[in-house]
Amino acid sequence: METTGSRLLLSALEAHGIDAVFGYPGGAIMPFYDALPQSGLTHYLVRHEQGAAFAAGAYARTTGRLGVCVATSGPGATNLVTGLLDAMMDSAPVLAITGQVRSALMGTDGFQEADVVGITSSCTKHNALVSRAVEIPVAIERAIRIATSGRPGPVLVDITTDALKERLTWEGPLCQAAERPRVSQDTHDVDLKVQATEAIAALARAERPVIIVGGGTRIANVIQEFRRFAALIGAPVVATITGLGTADPGDSRYLGMFGMHGHKGANLAVTRADCMLALGMRFDDRVTGDVGKFGRNATIIHCDIDPTEIGKIIPVDVPIVGDLHETIAALTQVAEVATMPSYESWLAEVAMLRRPLPPARHENDELSATDVLDALSAMMEPGTVVTTDVGQHQMWMAQRVRLESSRDFLTSAGLGAMGFGLPAAVGAQVARPNDPVIAVVGDGGFQMTMHELATIRRYELPVKIVVIDNRHLGMVRQWQELFYERRIVATDLYDNPEFCTLASAYGIRSARVERAEDLHRALSEMLESDSAYLLHCACFPTENCFPMVPAGRHIDEMLERTPA
Amino acid sequence: MSERLELPLHDQRALAKVLTALTRTGCTATSVRANFGDNYSAVITIEGAPLNLRRLTAMISRLISTHQEEYR
C-alpha cells in the first residue's frame, strides 16, 4: 500500500477502534491535519491544547476506552502537560500525539522545538519519539497497549514532521492482538485464592470492618460485582472521591465519601475500624490525614492492580495484586462458603455515627452555594454525568451527588487541576451523546478554560454549566480564613466578568440566579433545555466547606463550622 | 538516619528515568558504576531516609515494570 506517515498514523488509530480525537493544529502537525479529512475519525477542535487533554481524559474516564488528543510541537505539546499529569494521577488511558519539528532541526532550538519526550517523561506512563514513518504503527500499537493495560495511564507519541510527510509502501499489520501474555497463570490463580482466603478470614475475625472503594473499581468496571460482594459481607462501605458511584447509594451501610471533606460518619467508621478492605485505592494524603495514625489498630487488606501501591503509604497485612474483576470474584467465592459474622453491634454503632452534612449557612438574602448543589443533586436525572473543577464546589458536589455509576462523576482528583470541569464536559458529552452532562464549575476554574464554550457551541453539545460564583477562589480563601489568621490575599475575584454576557457572546443560552426563591425555577429551566445552557449562580462569598480535616491531622479531627 | 540501596540496571534507557525519580524522592545517587560493553550493566548506589527510599523503590519498580513492557 502506497501511503504517507500521516495516513499510516490515521489508519493505525482507526485499526485500534479510535473514532474521536480532540486537538488543535499547528505547524509540525500539519501533515496529520492534511490527511485527517480522508480518515474515518471525527476531530473536535478545542480552543487550547489543555482542553484537548482534559476532554480526552474525561472521554476515557466515562467510557473506559482510550481518549486521544493531538497537538503540535513546542507550545502545543507543553500545553498538554497538565492534562497528561491529571490522567496519570487518576489512571486514565489517554494517547497524546504531538508533531515534532523535522529531524534535521531537532537539537538546534528550532522554531517551536521542545524536548517533548524529556518534558513528558514524568507525566506519562510511556512516551516515544518517532522519526521514521515505518516506525509509526509499532509505536502506536505499543503506546495504546501500555496506556490501556495494567494500571491505565497517559502515553505520548511525538512524531517528526518529516516522518509524517514521508512516503512509503506499507504491507504490515496496523493492529496486532494487544493481549498481554499471562505468564504463570496457574501460579497466579493459586496465589489469589490463598490471599482471598486470608482476606476473608481477616474480615470474619474482625468486629468493626470497613470496605473502602477507590477509583480502581471504576477502571475495572466492577460495580455490580462489588455490590453483590458488599451485600454478602455486610460491612459498612466508604468511598474515595474517585470511587464515588461504585457502592449502592441506597444501601444503608454505605456511608459516603471519607477523607479531608468526607462525611463525618465515614471518617469515624474508618477511624474505629479494626479491619479495612481497600479496593483499588492508593491511600492518598487527602484520605489518610495523619498517615502515622491511619489504620494503626486495623488489619489492612489492600487490593490493587499496581504492585507498587502495596505498602507505599500504609503497611499492609494482606496484599492482593491483580485485576479487581478477578480479585472480587475470588473474594466472593471464598465469602460464599465462609461463616461471616453479622457485625450487628458495629452496624448499630455506625448508624449512630452518621451525621447529616452541616446545614447551608445563609447571609442576608444571598444565595448559598450548598443550597444550589443540594437542589441540583436532587433534581438531576439518574445517569447524568457530572464534571467539576477543583475547590469548594468540587467537595460540596462530591459530598452530595447521588450516583448510579462511578463513570458519572468526573473530577480532577489526584492532580486537583482547576479548569478541568468545562473541557471534561466536552469530552463526556462527545463520549455519551445521549446522556445529560452537567459541568459544575467555580468562578475561578471556569475562567481558566472558559474558551471551550466555543467548542460546545461549534459542535452543539447540550452541556449544562452551573457556575458557582462566590467572587473568590473559595477553597484558598477558606484556608486563609481558617489557617492563616483571616489574611485574605489574592483570592478575591470582585471583578469577575458578567458570565451571562460572556455566554451570550459565544451563542449559549444563560440565566442568572441570585435569590433562593428563584433557584428551583432556574435549575428546572436549565435542565429542561435541549441545548447548551449556562446558569450563573451568584452566591455569597464566605460559605465554607465542612466537614474539614485540617491538613496533616487525623481524619476524626473534623472541623464542622468556622471557629469563633 | 540514612540508608543505602544498590540498584542494578541492565538497560541504559532506564537510567534517565531512575535519575528523575531520585530528584522527586529526595534521595541521592552516591555512585554509578556502568559497564558499556556488549552487555550493558550498571549499579547505582542510592542513599536516602528510610521512608524516602521506600517511596523511591515503589516508583522505580513501576518505572522498570513499564519499561520492560515498552521493550518486551
PDB file of C-alpha atoms in Angstrom, chain B:
ATOM      1  CA  MET B   1      19.285   8.434  59.545  1.00  0.00           C
ATOM      2  CA  SER B   2      20.209   7.401  56.040  1.00  0.00           C
ATOM      3  CA  GLU B   3      20.035   4.003  54.374  1.00  0.00           C
ATOM      4  CA  ARG B   4      21.705   2.691  51.246  1.00  0.00           C
ATOM      5  CA  LEU B   5      20.279   0.863  48.252  1.00  0.00           C
ATOM      6  CA  GLU B   6      22.260  -0.754  45.437  1.00  0.00           C
ATOM      7  CA  LEU B   7      20.208  -0.837  42.252  1.00  0.00           C
ATOM      8  CA  PRO B   8      21.387  -2.970  39.332  1.00  0.00           C
ATOM      9  CA  LEU B   9      20.269  -1.936  35.833  1.00  0.00           C
ATOM     10  CA  HIS B  10      20.651  -3.872  32.619  1.00  0.00           C
ATOM     11  CA  ASP B  11      19.188  -1.362  30.186  1.00  0.00           C
ATOM     12  CA  GLN B  12      20.751   2.006  29.553  1.00  0.00           C
ATOM     13  CA  ARG B  13      17.394   3.518  28.578  1.00  0.00           C
ATOM     14  CA  ALA B  14      16.054   3.087  32.088  1.00  0.00           C
ATOM     15  CA  LEU B  15      18.831   5.152  33.647  1.00  0.00           C
ATOM     16  CA  ALA B  16      17.339   8.575  32.879  1.00  0.00           C
ATOM     17  CA  LYS B  17      14.009   7.543  34.381  1.00  0.00           C
ATOM     18  CA  VAL B  18      15.654   6.348  37.564  1.00  0.00           C
ATOM     19  CA  LEU B  19      17.606   9.587  37.912  1.00  0.00           C
ATOM     20  CA  THR B  20      14.373  11.608  37.594  1.00  0.00           C
ATOM     21  CA  ALA B  21      12.817   9.537  40.365  1.00  0.00           C
ATOM     22  CA  LEU B  22      15.771  10.305  42.628  1.00  0.00           C
ATOM     23  CA  THR B  23      15.049  14.018  42.497  1.00  0.00           C
ATOM     24  CA  ARG B  24      11.366  13.572  43.351  1.00  0.00           C
ATOM     25  CA  THR B  25      12.025  11.442  46.395  1.00  0.00           C
ATOM     26  CA  GLY B  26      14.932  13.413  47.809  1.00  0.00           C
ATOM     27  CA  CYS B  27      17.372  10.526  47.509  1.00  0.00           C
ATOM     28  CA  THR B  28      20.948  10.852  46.270  1.00  0.00           C
ATOM     29  CA  ALA B  29      22.982   8.719  43.896  1.00  0.00           C
ATOM     30  CA  THR B  30      26.353   8.397  45.601  1.00  0.00           C
ATOM     31  CA  SER B  31      27.945   6.366  42.825  1.00  0.00           C
ATOM     32  CA  VAL B  32      27.159   4.997  39.380  1.00  0.00           C
ATOM     33  CA  ARG B  33      29.291   2.137  38.089  1.00  0.00           C
ATOM     34  CA  ALA B  34      28.495   1.335  34.463  1.00  0.00           C
ATOM     35  CA  ASN B  35      29.856  -1.179  32.009  1.00  0.00           C
ATOM     36  CA  PHE B  36      29.190  -0.060  28.445  1.00  0.00           C
ATOM     37  CA  GLY B  37      30.366  -3.283  26.790  1.00  0.00           C
ATOM     38  CA  ASP B  38      28.204  -5.550  24.645  1.00  0.00           C
ATOM     39  CA  ASN B  39      26.065  -6.315  27.671  1.00  0.00           C
ATOM     40  CA  TYR B  40      25.293  -3.038  29.375  1.00  0.00           C
ATOM     41  CA  SER B  41      25.123  -3.222  33.119  1.00  0.00           C
ATOM     42  CA  ALA B  42      25.224  -0.616  35.836  1.00  0.00           C
ATOM     43  CA  VAL B  43      24.921  -0.432  39.575  1.00  0.00           C
ATOM     44  CA  ILE B  44      23.651   2.768  41.136  1.00  0.00           C
ATOM     45  CA  THR B  45      24.220   3.282  44.826  1.00  0.00           C
ATOM     46  CA  ILE B  46      21.468   5.402  46.320  1.00  0.00           C
ATOM     47  CA  GLU B  47      21.212   6.903  49.779  1.00  0.00           C
ATOM     48  CA  GLY B  48      18.226   8.436  51.498  1.00  0.00           C
ATOM     49  CA  ALA B  49      15.988   8.426  54.546  1.00  0.00           C
ATOM     50  CA  PRO B  50      14.215   5.049  55.018  1.00  0.00           C
ATOM     51  CA  LEU B  51      10.775   6.444  54.109  1.00  0.00           C
ATOM     52  CA  ASN B  52      12.185   8.192  51.033  1.00  0.00           C
ATOM     53  CA  LEU B  53      13.952   5.021  49.933  1.00  0.00           C
ATOM     54  CA  ARG B  54      10.698   3.073  50.334  1.00  0.00           C
ATOM     55  CA  ARG B  55       8.897   5.562  48.086  1.00  0.00           C
ATOM     56  CA  LEU B  56      11.765   5.537  45.614  1.00  0.00           C
ATOM     57  CA  THR B  57      11.687   1.741  45.485  1.00  0.00           C
ATOM     58  CA  ALA B  58       7.959   1.814  44.684  1.00  0.00           C
ATOM     59  CA  MET B  59       8.491   4.426  41.991  1.00  0.00           C
ATOM     60  CA  ILE B  60      11.419   2.584  40.425  1.00  0.00           C
ATOM     61  CA  SER B  61       9.526  -0.718  40.485  1.00  0.00           C
ATOM     62  CA  ARG B  62       6.753   0.914  38.495  1.00  0.00           C
ATOM     63  CA  LEU B  63       9.214   2.551  36.080  1.00  0.00           C
ATOM     64  CA  ILE B  64      11.076  -0.680  35.464  1.00  0.00           C
ATOM     65  CA  SER B  65       7.854  -2.632  35.064  1.00  0.00           C
ATOM     66  CA  THR B  66       6.547  -0.222  32.405  1.00  0.00           C
ATOM     67  CA  HIS B  67       9.996  -0.055  30.845  1.00  0.00           C
ATOM     68  CA  GLN B  68      10.107  -3.826  30.481  1.00  0.00           C
ATOM     69  CA  GLU B  69       6.693  -3.677  28.856  1.00  0.00           C
ATOM     70  CA  GLU B  70       7.899  -0.978  26.465  1.00  0.00           C
ATOM     71  CA  TYR B  71      10.776  -3.068  25.225  1.00  0.00           C
ATOM     72  CA  ARG B  72       9.438  -6.587  25.548  1.00  0.00           C
TER      73      ARG B  72
END
